[in-house]
Structures are given as structure tokens and as C-alpha cells.
Coordinates of C-alpha atoms in Angstrom, one line a residue:
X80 CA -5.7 20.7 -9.7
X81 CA -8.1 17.3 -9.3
X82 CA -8.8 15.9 -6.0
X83 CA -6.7 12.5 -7.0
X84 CA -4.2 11.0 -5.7
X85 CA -1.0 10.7 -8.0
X86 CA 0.2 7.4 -6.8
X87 CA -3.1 5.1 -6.6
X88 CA -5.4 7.4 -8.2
X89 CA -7.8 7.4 -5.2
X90 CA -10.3 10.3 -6.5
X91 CA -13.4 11.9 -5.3
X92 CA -16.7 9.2 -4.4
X93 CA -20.2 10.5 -4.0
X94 CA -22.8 8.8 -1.5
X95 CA -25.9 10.6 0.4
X96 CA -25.9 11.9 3.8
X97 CA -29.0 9.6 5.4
X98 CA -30.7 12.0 7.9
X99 CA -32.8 10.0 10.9
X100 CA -35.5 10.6 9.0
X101 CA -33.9 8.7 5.9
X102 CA -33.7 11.6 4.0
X103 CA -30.8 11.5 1.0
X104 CA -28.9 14.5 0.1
X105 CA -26.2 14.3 -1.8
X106 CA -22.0 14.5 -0.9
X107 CA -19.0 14.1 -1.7
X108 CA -16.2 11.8 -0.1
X109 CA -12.6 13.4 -0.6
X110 CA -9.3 11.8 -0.3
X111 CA -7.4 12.6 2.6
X112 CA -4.7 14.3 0.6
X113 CA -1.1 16.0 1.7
X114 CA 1.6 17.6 -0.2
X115 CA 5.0 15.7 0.4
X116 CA 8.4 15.7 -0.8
X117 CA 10.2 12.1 -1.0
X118 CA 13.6 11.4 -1.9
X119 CA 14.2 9.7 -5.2
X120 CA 17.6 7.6 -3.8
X121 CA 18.1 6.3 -7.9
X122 CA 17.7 10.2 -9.0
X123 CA 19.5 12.1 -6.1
X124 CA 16.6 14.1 -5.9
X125 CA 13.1 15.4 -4.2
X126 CA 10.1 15.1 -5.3
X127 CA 6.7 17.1 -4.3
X128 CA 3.8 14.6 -5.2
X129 CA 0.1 15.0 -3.9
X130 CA -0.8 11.8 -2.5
X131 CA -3.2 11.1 -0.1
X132 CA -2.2 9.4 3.4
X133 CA -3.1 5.9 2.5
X134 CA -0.3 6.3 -0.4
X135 CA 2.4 7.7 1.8
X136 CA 2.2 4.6 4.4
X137 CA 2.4 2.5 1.2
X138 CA 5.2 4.3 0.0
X139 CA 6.7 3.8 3.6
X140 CA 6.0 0.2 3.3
X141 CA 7.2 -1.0 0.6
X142 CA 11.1 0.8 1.2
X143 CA 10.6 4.1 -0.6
X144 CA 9.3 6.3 -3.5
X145 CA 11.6 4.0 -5.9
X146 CA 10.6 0.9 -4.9
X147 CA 6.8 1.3 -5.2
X148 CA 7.0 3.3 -8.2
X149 CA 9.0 -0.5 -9.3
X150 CA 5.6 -2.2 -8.3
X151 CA 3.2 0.3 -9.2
X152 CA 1.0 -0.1 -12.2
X153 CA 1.4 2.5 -14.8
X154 CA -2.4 3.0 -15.4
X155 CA -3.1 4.0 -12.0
X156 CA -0.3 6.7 -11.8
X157 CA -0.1 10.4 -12.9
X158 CA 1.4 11.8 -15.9
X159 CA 4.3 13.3 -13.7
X160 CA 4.6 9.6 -11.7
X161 CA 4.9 7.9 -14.9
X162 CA 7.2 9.8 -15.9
X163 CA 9.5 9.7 -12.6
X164 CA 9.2 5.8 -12.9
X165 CA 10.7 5.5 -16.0
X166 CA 13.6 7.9 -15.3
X167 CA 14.1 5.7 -12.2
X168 CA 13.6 2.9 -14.3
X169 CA 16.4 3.9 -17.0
X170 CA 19.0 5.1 -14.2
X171 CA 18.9 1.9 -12.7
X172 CA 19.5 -0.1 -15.7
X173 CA 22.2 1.9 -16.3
X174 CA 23.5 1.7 -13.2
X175 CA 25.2 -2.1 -12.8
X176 CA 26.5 -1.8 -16.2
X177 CA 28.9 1.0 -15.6

């Protein structure tokens, strides 16, 4: 499992750690990444995504899982969140038609 985010593909950086004595080593910056289940309202259903904190107050922001997966562009999102927007996408065309 990759240290990205499956919402806004926020991955792993790498930098130096600058000692006093300006020394460079090198590190790694991880994403500050949870496990969370959000309801899908279009699906019915939960979902367990790994997104990293920044995501979920997006998510939050914008009204839900549904509505930013609506906004989100689909080259920064995972195979599985791709794949949950267009089901999302399909149910709700769907939906004022019957």
C-alpha cells in the first residue's frame, strides 16, 4: 500500500534535515494519513478510503464524499475513487429521470 492519498494524491516529498552545523541528510516528508469511512448519500453506502487529513476537511467542505468527488479531477484520484465517481456519477443521472 503507497503512502498517497486517494483523493488529491498528496504522496511522499523528500528534503534534508539541516543540522546547526548545516549538515544535509536525507528524509522523507509523509502525508498525514487516516483510514475513514464516508457515506456515499447517491450509493446508500460506506466507503473506507485512505486519505490524508487535509482531504477529509475538503471533503467536509465542500458537502460530502459526493460532491467533491463531482469536482474532483480524475487524474489526481485513485483507481478505486475513480471508479466510485462514476458510479455516483451514473446513479445520479439516473436518478431525475425516473
Amino acid at each position: 500500500m503507497s503512502r498517497t492519498c486517494e483523493l488529491t494524491a498528496k504522496a511522499v516529498m523528500s528534503g534534508n534535515n539541516v543540522s546547526h552545523a548545516n549538515n544535509k541528510t536525507k528524509r522523507r516528508f509523509l502525508p498525514n494519513l487516516v483510514k475513514v469511512t464516508l457515506i456515499s448519500e447517491a450509493l446508500n453506502q460506506n466507503v473506507r478510503l485512505r486519505i490524508s487529513a487535509n482531504a477529509l476537511r475538503s471533503v467536509e467542505h465542500r458537502g460530502g464524499l459526493d460532491a467533491f468527488l463531482a469536482k474532483a479531477d480524475v487524474k489526481e484520484l485513485s483507481q478505486r475513487a475513480r471508479l466510485l465517481k462514476k458510479q455516483i456519477a451514473k446513479k445520479l443521472a439516473d436518478q431525475p429521470a425516473a
